[in-house]
CSV table of C-alpha atoms in Angstrom, one decimal:
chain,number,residue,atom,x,y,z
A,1211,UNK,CA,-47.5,32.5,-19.4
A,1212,UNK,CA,-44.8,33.9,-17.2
A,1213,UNK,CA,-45.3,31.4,-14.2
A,1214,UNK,CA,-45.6,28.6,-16.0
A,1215,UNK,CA,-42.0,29.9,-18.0
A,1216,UNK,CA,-41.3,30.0,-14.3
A,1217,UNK,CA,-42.3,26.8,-13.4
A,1218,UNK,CA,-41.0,24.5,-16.3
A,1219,UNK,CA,-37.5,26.4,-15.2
A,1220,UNK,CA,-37.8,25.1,-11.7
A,1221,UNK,CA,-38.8,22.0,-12.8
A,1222,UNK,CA,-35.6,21.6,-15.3
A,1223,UNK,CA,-33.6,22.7,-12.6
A,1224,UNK,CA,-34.1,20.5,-10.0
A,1225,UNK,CA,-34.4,17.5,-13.0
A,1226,UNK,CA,-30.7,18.5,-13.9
A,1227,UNK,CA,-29.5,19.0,-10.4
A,1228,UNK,CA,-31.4,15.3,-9.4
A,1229,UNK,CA,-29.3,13.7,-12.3
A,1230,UNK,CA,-26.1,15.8,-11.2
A,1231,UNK,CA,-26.6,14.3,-8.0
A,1232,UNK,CA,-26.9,10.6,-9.1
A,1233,UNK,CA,-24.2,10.9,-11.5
A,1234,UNK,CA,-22.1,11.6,-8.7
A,1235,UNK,CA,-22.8,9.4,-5.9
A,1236,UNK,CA,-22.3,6.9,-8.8
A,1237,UNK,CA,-19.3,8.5,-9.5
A,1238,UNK,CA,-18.1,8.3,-5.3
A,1239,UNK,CA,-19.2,4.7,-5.5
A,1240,UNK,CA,-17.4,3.9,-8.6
A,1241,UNK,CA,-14.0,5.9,-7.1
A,1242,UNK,CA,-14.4,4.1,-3.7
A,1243,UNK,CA,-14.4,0.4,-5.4
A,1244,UNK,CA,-11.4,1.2,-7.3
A,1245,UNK,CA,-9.5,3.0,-4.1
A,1246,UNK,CA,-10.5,-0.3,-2.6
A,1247,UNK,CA,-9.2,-2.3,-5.2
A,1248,UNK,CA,-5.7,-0.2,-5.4
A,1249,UNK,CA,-5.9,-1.2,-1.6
A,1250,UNK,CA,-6.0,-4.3,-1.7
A,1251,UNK,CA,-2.8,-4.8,-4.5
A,1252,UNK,CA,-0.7,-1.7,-2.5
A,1253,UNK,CA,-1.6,-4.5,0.4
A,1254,UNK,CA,-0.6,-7.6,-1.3
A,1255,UNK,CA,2.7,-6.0,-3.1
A,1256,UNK,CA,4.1,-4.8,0.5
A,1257,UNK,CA,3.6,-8.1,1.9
A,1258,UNK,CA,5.3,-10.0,-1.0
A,1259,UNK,CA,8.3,-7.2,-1.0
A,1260,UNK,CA,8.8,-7.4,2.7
A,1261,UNK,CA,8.4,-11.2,2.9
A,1262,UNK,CA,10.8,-11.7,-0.3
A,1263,UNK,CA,13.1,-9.1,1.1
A,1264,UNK,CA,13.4,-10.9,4.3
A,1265,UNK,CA,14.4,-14.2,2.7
A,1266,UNK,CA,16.7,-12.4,0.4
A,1267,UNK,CA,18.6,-10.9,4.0
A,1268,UNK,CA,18.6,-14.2,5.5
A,1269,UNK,CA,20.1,-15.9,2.4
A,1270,UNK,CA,22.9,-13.0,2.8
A,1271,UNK,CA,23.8,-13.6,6.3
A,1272,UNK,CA,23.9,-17.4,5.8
A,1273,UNK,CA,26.7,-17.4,3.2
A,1274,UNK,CA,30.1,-17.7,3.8
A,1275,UNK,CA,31.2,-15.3,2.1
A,1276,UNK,CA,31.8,-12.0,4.8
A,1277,UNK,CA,30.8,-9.3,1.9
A,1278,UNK,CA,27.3,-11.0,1.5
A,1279,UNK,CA,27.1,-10.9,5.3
A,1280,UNK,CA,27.8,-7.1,5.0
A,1281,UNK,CA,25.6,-6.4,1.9
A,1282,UNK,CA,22.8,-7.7,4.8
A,1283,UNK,CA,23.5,-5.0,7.0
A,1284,UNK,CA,23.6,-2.0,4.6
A,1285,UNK,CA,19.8,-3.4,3.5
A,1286,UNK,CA,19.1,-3.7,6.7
A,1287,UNK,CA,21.2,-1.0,8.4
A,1288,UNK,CA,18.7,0.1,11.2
A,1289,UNK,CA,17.6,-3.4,11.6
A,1290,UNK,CA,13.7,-2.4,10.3
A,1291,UNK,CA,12.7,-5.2,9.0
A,1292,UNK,CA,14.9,-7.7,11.9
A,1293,UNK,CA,12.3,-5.8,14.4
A,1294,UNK,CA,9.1,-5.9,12.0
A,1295,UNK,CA,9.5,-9.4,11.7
A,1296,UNK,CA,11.1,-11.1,14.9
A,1297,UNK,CA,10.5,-14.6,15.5
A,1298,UNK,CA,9.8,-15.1,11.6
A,1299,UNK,CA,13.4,-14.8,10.9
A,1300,UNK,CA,15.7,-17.2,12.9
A,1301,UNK,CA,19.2,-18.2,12.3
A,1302,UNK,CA,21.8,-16.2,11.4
A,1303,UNK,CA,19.5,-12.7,10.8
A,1304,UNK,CA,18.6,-12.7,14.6
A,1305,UNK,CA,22.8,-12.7,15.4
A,1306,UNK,CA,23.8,-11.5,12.0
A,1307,UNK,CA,25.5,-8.0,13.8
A,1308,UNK,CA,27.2,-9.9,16.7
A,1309,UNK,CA,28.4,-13.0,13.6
A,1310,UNK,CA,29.4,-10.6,11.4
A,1311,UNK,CA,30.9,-7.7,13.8
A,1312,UNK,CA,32.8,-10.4,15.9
């Protein structure tokens, strides 16, 4: 009686650590689809800020108005986003320190 006490223990055991052990690889599989899907929207959002922020500077620097100009280069102050997006942004952002300055 004592070994098979034992042995339905065993048994239990590795039942229960078999289901704990599906539980969570569904579990890392569940996380991993979400992580990619908070991915994929950080991903999307960053692109739209930095492409609508980039309009929004080279709107500034093309209006008359020299405090517009200037608002443009306190967004922009170390020129981050001039150098992350180069050729996309021609005009008046590409001179806008030399326009402004001068």
């Amino acid at each position: 009686d004592l070994v098979l006490f034992i042995y339905k223990a065993v048994v239990s055991t590795q039942s229960t650590g078999e289901k704990d052990e599906t539980r969570m690889t569904q579990e890392d599989t569940d996380f991993k689809t979400q992580l990619k899907a908070i991915s994929k929207q950080l991903t999307y959002t960053h692109k739209t800020f930095s492409d609508s922020l980039g309009e929004f500077l080279v709107a500034l620097t093309s209006e008359a108005d020299d405090s517009m100009k200037f608002l443009s280069l306190r967004i922009d102050f170390n020129e981050h986003y001039k150098q992350k997006h180069g050729n996309n942004f021609n005009g008046p952002y590409i001179n806008r320190t030399k326009s402004v300055v001068a």
